[in-house]
PDB file of C-alpha atoms in Angstrom:
ATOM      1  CA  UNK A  15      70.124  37.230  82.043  1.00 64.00           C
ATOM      2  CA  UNK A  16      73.252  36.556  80.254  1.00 68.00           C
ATOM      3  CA  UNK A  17      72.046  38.383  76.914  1.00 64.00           C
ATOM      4  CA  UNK A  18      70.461  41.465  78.680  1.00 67.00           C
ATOM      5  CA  UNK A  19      74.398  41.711  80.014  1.00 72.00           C
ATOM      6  CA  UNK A  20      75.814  40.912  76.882  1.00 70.00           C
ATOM      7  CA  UNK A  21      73.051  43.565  75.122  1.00 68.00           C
ATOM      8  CA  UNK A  22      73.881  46.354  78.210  1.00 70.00           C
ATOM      9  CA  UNK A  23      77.786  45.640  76.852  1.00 73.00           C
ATOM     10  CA  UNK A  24      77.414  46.695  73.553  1.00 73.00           C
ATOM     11  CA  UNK A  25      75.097  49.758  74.337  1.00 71.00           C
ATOM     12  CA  UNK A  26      77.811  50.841  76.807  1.00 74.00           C
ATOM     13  CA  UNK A  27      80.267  50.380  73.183  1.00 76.00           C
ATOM     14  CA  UNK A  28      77.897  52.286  71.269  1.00 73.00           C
ATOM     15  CA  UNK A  29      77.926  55.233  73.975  1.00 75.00           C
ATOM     16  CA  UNK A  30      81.208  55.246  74.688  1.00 78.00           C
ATOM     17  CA  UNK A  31      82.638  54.538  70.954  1.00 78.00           C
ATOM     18  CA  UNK A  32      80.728  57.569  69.938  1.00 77.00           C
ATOM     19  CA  UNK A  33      78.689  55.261  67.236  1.00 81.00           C
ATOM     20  CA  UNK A  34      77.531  58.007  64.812  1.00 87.00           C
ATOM     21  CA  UNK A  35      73.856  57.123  64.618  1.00 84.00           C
ATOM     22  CA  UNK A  36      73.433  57.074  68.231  1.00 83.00           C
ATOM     23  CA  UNK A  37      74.858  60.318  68.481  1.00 87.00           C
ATOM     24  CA  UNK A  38      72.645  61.717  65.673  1.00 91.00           C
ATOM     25  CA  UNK A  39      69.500  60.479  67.446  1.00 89.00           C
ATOM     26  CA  UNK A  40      70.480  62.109  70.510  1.00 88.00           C
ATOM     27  CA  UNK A  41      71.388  65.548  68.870  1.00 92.00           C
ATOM     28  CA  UNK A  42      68.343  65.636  67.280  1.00 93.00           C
ATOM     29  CA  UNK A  43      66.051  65.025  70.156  1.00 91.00           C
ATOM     30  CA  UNK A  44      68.107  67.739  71.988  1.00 90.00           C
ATOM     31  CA  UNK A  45      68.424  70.366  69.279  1.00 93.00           C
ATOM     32  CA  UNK A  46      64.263  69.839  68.907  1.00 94.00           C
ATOM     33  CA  UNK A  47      63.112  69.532  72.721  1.00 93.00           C
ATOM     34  CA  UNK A  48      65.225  72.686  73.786  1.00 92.00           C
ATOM     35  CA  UNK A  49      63.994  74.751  71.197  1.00 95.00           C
ATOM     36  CA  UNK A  50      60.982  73.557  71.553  1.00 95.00           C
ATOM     37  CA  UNK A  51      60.487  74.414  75.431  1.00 94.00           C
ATOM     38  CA  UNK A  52      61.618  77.739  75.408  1.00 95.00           C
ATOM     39  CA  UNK A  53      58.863  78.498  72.575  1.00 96.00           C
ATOM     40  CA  UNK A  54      56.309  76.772  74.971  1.00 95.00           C
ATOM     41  CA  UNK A  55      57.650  78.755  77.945  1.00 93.00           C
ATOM     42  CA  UNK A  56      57.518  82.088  75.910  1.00 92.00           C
ATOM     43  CA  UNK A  57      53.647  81.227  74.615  1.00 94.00           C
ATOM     44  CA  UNK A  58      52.443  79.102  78.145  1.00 93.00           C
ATOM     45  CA  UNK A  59      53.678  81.617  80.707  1.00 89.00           C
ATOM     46  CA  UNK A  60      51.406  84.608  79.506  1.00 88.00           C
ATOM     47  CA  UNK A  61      48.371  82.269  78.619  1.00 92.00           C
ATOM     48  CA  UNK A  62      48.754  80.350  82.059  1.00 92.00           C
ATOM     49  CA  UNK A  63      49.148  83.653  83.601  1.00 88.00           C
ATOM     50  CA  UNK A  64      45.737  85.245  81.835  1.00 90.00           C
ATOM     51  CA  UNK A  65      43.744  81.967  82.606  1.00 92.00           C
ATOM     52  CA  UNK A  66      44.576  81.813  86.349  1.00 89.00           C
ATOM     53  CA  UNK A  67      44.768  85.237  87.378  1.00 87.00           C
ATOM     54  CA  UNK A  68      42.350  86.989  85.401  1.00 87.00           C
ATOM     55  CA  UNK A  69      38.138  86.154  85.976  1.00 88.00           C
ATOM     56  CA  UNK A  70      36.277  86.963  82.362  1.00 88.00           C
ATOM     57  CA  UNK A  71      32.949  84.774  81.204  1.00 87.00           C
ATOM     58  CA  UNK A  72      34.440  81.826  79.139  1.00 89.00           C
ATOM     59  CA  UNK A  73      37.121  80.830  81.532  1.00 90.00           C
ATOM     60  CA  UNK A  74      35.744  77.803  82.513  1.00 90.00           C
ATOM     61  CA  UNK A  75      35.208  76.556  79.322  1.00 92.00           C
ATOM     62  CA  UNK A  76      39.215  77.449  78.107  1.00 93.00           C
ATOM     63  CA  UNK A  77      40.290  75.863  81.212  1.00 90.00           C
ATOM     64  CA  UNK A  78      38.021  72.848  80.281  1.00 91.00           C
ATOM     65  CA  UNK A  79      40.007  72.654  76.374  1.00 91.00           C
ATOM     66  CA  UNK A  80      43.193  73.077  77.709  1.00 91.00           C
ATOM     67  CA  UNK A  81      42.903  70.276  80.652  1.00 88.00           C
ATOM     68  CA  UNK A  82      41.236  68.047  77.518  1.00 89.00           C
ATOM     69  CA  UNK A  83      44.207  68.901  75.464  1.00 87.00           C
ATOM     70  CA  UNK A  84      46.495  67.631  78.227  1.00 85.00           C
ATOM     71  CA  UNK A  85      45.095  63.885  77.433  1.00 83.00           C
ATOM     72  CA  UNK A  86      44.804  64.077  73.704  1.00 84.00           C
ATOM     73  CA  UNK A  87      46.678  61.390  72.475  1.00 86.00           C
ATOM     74  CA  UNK A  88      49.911  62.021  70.313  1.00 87.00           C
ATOM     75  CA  UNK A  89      49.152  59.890  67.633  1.00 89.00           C
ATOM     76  CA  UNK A  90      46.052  62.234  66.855  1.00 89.00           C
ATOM     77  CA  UNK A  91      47.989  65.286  67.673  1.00 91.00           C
ATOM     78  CA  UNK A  92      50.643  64.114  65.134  1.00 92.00           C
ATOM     79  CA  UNK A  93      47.661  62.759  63.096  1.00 94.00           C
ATOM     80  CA  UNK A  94      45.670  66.512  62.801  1.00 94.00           C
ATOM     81  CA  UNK A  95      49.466  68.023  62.652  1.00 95.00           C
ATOM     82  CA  UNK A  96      50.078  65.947  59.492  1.00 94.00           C
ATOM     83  CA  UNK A  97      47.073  67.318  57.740  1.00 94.00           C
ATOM     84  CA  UNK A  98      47.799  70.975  58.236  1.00 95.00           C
ATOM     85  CA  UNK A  99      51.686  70.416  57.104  1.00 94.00           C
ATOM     86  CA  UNK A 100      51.118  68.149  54.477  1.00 91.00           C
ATOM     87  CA  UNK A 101      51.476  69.130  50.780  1.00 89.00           C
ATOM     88  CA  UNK A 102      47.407  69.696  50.592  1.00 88.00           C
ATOM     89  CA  UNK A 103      47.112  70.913  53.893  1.00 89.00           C
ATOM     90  CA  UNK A 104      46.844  74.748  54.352  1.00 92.00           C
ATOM     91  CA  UNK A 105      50.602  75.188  55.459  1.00 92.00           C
ATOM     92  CA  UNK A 106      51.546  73.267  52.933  1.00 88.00           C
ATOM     93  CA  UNK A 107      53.227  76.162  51.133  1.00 90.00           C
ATOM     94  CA  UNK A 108      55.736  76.123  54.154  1.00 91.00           C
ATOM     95  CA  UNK A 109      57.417  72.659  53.164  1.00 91.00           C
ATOM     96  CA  UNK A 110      57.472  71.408  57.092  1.00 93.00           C
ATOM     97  CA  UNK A 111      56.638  67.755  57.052  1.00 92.00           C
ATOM     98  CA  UNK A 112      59.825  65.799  57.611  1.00 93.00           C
ATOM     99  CA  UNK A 113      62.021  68.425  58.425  1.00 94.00           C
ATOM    100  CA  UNK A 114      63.442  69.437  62.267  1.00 94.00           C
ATOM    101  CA  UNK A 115      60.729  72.494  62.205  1.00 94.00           C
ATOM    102  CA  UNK A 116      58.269  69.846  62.092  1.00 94.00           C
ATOM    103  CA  UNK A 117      59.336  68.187  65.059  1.00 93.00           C
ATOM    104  CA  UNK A 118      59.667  71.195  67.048  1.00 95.00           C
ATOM    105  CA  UNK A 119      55.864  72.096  65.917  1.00 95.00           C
ATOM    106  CA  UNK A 120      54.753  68.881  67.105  1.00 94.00           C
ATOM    107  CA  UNK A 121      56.539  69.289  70.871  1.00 94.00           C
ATOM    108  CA  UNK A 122      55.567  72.623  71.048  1.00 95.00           C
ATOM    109  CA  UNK A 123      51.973  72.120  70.706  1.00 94.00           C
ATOM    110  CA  UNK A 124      52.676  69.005  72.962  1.00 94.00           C
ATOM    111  CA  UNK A 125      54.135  71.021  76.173  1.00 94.00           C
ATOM    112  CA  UNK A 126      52.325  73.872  75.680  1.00 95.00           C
ATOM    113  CA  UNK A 127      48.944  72.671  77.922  1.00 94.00           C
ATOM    114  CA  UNK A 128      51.023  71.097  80.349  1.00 93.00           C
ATOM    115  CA  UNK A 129      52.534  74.538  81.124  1.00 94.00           C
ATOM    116  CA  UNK A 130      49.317  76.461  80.434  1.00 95.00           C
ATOM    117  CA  UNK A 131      47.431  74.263  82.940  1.00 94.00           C
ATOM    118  CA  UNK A 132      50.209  74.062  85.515  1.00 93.00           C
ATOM    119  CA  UNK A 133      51.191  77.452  85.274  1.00 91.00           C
ATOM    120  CA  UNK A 134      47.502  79.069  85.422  1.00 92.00           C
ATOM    121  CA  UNK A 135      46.658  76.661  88.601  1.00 91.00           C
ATOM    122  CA  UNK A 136      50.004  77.914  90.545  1.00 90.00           C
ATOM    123  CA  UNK A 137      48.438  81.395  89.616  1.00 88.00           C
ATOM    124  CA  UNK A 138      45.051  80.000  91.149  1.00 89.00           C
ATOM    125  CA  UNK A 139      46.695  78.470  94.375  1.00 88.00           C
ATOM    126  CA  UNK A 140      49.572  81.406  95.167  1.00 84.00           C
ATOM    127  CA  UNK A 141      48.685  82.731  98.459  1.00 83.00           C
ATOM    128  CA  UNK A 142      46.868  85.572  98.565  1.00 78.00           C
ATOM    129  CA  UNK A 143      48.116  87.749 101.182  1.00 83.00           C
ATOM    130  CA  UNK A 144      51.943  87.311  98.605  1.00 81.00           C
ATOM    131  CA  UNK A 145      49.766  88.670  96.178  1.00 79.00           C
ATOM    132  CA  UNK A 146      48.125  91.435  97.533  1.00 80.00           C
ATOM    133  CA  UNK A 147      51.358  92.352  98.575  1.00 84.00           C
ATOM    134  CA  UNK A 148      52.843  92.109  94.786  1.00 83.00           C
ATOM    135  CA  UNK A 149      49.599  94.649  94.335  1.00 80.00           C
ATOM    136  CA  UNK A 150      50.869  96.472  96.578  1.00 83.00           C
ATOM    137  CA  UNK A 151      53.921  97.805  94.659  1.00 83.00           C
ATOM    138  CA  UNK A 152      52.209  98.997  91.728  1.00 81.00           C
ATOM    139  CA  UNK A 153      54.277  97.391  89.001  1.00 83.00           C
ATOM    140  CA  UNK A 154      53.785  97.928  85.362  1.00 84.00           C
ATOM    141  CA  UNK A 155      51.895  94.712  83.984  1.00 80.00           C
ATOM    142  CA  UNK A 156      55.221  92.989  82.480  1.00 81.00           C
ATOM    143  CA  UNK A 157      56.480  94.216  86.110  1.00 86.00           C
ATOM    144  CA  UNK A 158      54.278  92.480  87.400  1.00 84.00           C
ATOM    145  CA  UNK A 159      53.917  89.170  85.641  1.00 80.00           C
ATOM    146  CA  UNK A 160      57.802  88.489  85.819  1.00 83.00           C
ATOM    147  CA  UNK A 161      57.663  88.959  89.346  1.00 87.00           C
ATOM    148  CA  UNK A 162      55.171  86.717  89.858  1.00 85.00           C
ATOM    149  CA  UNK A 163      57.059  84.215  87.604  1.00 82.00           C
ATOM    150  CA  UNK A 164      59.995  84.600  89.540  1.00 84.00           C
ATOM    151  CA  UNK A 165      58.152  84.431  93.197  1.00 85.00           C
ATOM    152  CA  UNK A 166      56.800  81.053  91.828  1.00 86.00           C
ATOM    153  CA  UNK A 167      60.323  79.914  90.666  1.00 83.00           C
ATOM    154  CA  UNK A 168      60.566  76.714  92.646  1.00 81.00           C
ATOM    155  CA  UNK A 169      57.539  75.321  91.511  1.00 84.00           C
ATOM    156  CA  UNK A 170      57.910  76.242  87.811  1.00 87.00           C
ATOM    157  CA  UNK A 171      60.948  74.310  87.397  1.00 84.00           C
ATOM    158  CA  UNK A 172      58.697  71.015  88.163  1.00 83.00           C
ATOM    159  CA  UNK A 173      56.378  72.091  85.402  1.00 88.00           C
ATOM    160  CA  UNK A 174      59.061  72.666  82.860  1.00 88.00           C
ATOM    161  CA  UNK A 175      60.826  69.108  83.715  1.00 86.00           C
ATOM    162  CA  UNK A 176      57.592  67.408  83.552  1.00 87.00           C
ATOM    163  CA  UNK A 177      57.049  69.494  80.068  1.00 90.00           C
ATOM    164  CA  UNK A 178      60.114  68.521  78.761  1.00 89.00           C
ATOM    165  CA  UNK A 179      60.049  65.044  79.861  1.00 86.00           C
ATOM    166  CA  UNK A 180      57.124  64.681  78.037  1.00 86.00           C
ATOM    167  CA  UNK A 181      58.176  65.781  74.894  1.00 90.00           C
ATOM    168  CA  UNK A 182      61.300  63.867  74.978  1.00 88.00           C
ATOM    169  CA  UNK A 183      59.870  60.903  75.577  1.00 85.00           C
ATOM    170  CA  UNK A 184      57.058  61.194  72.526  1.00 86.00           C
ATOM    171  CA  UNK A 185      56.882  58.436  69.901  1.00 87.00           C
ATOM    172  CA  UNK A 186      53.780  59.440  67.728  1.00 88.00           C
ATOM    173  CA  UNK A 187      54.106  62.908  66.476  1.00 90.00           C
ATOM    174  CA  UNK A 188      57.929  62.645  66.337  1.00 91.00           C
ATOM    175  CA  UNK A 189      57.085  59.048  63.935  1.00 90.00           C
ATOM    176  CA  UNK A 190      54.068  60.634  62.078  1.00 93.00           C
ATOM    177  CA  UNK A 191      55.367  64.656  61.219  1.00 93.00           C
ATOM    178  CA  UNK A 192      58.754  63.330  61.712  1.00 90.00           C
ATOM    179  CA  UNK A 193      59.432  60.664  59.451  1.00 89.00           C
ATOM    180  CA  UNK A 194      61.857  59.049  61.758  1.00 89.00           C
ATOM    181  CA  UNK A 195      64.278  60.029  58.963  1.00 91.00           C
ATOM    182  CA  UNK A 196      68.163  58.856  59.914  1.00 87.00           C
ATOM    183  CA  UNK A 197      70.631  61.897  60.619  1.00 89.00           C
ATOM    184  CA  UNK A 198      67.986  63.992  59.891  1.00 90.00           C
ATOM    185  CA  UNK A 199      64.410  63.812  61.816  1.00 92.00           C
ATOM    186  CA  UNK A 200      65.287  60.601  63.949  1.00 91.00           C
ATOM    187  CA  UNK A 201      64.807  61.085  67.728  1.00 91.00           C
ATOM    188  CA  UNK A 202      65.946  58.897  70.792  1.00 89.00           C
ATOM    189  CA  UNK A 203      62.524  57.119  71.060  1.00 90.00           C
ATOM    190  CA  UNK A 204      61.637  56.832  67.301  1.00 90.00           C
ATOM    191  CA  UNK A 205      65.210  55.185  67.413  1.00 88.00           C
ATOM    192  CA  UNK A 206      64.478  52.688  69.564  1.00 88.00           C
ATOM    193  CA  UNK A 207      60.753  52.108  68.323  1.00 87.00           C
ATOM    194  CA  UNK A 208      62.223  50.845  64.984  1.00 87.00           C
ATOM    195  CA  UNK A 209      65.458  49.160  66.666  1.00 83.00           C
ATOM    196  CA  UNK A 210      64.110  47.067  68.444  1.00 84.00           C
ATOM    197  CA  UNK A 211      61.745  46.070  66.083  1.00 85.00           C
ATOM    198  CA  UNK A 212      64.757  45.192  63.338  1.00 84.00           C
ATOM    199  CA  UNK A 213      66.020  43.046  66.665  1.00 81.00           C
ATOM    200  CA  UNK A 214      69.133  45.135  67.272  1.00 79.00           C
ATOM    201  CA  UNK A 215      68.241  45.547  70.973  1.00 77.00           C
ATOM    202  CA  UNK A 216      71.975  46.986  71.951  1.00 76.00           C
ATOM    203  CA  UNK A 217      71.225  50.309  70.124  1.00 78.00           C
ATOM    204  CA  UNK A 218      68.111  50.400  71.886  1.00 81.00           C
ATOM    205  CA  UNK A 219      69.123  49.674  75.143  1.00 80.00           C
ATOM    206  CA  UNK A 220      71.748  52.203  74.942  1.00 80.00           C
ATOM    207  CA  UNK A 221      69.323  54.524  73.400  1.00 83.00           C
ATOM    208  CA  UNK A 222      67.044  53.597  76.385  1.00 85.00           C
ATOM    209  CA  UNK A 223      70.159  54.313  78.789  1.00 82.00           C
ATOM    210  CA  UNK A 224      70.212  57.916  77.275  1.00 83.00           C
ATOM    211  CA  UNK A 225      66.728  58.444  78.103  1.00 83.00           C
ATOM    212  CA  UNK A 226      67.117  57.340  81.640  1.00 85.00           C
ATOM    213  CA  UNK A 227      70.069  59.916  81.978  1.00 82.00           C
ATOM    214  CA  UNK A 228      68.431  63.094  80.873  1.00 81.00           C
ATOM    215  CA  UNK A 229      64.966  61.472  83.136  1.00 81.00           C
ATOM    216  CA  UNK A 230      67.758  61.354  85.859  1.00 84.00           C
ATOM    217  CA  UNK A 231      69.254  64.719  85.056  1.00 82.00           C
ATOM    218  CA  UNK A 232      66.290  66.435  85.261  1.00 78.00           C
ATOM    219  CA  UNK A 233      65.487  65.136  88.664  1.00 79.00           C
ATOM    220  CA  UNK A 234      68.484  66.114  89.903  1.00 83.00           C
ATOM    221  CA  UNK A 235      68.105  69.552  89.000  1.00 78.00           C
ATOM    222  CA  UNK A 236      64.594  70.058  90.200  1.00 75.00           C
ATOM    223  CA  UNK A 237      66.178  68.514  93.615  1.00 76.00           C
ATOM    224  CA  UNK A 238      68.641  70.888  93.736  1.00 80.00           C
ATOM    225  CA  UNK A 239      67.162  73.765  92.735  1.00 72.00           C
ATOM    226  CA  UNK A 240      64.552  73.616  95.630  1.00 68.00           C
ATOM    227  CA  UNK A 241      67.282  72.912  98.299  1.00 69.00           C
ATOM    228  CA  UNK A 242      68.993  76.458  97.357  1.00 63.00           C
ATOM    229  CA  UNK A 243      68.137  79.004  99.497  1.00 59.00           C
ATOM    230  CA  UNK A 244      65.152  80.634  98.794  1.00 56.00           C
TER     231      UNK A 244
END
């Protein structure tokens, strides 16, 4: 008990003292995971949108690739990302492996099923007399979709916290397309993967408490944002 106090101690130094590599780690899983989501949101919404409201012949089997997507591991995903981005892969030319853009790549394609899947089976579950009644204005399609987008507001801003949250909290694409390069491509949980394996379990720990802030954060959003009136 006395050295997880003694370990919490020094992580609350390392936060506090503004220790450089701490900060770096946390930058860089910021700078990637924001950009990240909002390029997920931009792609998932109209996808999500086209899979739940729309009945054509082969939805059931893009629904069924995008639900098996959802449980791919990351270490493949990171694995099959590696091979396109590497030198002899067929971005290659691009010069992505090891870089920020290649972290972003991996998180995008990451959160992008979650918010597909979510997203198309609020679309499937929205009430349909609200809809009808959307119908019922005769919006242009863009119309149409954003106020849809907007009616489900509540809701989507559990799917985005769970999207993010995942992506924050990946290990095996960030290590693999990464590189888990310091001040450069090294993320919060790549951080404290090889931390705590070198023993120094302060930086991890306070890495860890970052982690449980922005978890914490996000919660607290979600919970206020669906007390405000609607």
């Amino acid at each position: 008990m006395t050295y997880l106090i003694e370990a919490l101690k020094q992580a609350l130094n390392l936060i506090i003292g503004g220790d450089e590599s701490v900060y770096s780690a946390i930058q860089t899983t910021v700078l990637s995971s924001s950009i990240s989501i909002v390029l997920a949101l931009l792609v998932g919404f109209p996808l999500g949108f086209i899979l739940g409201f729309f009945e054509f012949k082969s939805k059931r089997f893009l629904k069924l690739l995008v639900d098996t997507s959802l449980s791919f591991p990351t270490v493949a995903v990171g694995l099959i990302l590696y091979v396109l981005i590497s030198s002899r892969g067929i971005f290659g030319d691009f010069h992505l492996l090891f870089t920020i853009k290649a972290l972003i790549l991996g998180q995008f394609v990451l959160a992008l099923p979650i918010i597909i899947a979510l997203f198309s089976s609020l679309i499937e579950n929205m009430d349909k007399t609200h809809l009808l009644l959307i119908k019922s204005f005769h919006l242009s399609k863009l119309r149409f979709i954003l106020t849809i987008i907007y009616e489900l507001r509540f809701e989507l801003v559990s799917v985005i916290a769970l999207a993010y949250g995942r992506i924050v909290a990946e290990v095996g694409v960030a290590m693999i397309i990464g590189g888990n390069i310091k001040y450069h491509t090294r993320t919060i949980t790549t951080a404290i993967s090889l931390e705590t394996n070198k023993g120094e379990f302060a930086t991890g720990i306070a890495l860890g408490l970052v982690l449980i802030m922005i978890a914490f954060c996000l919660n607290f959003l979600i919970h206020t944002l669906k007390k405000a009136p609607k």
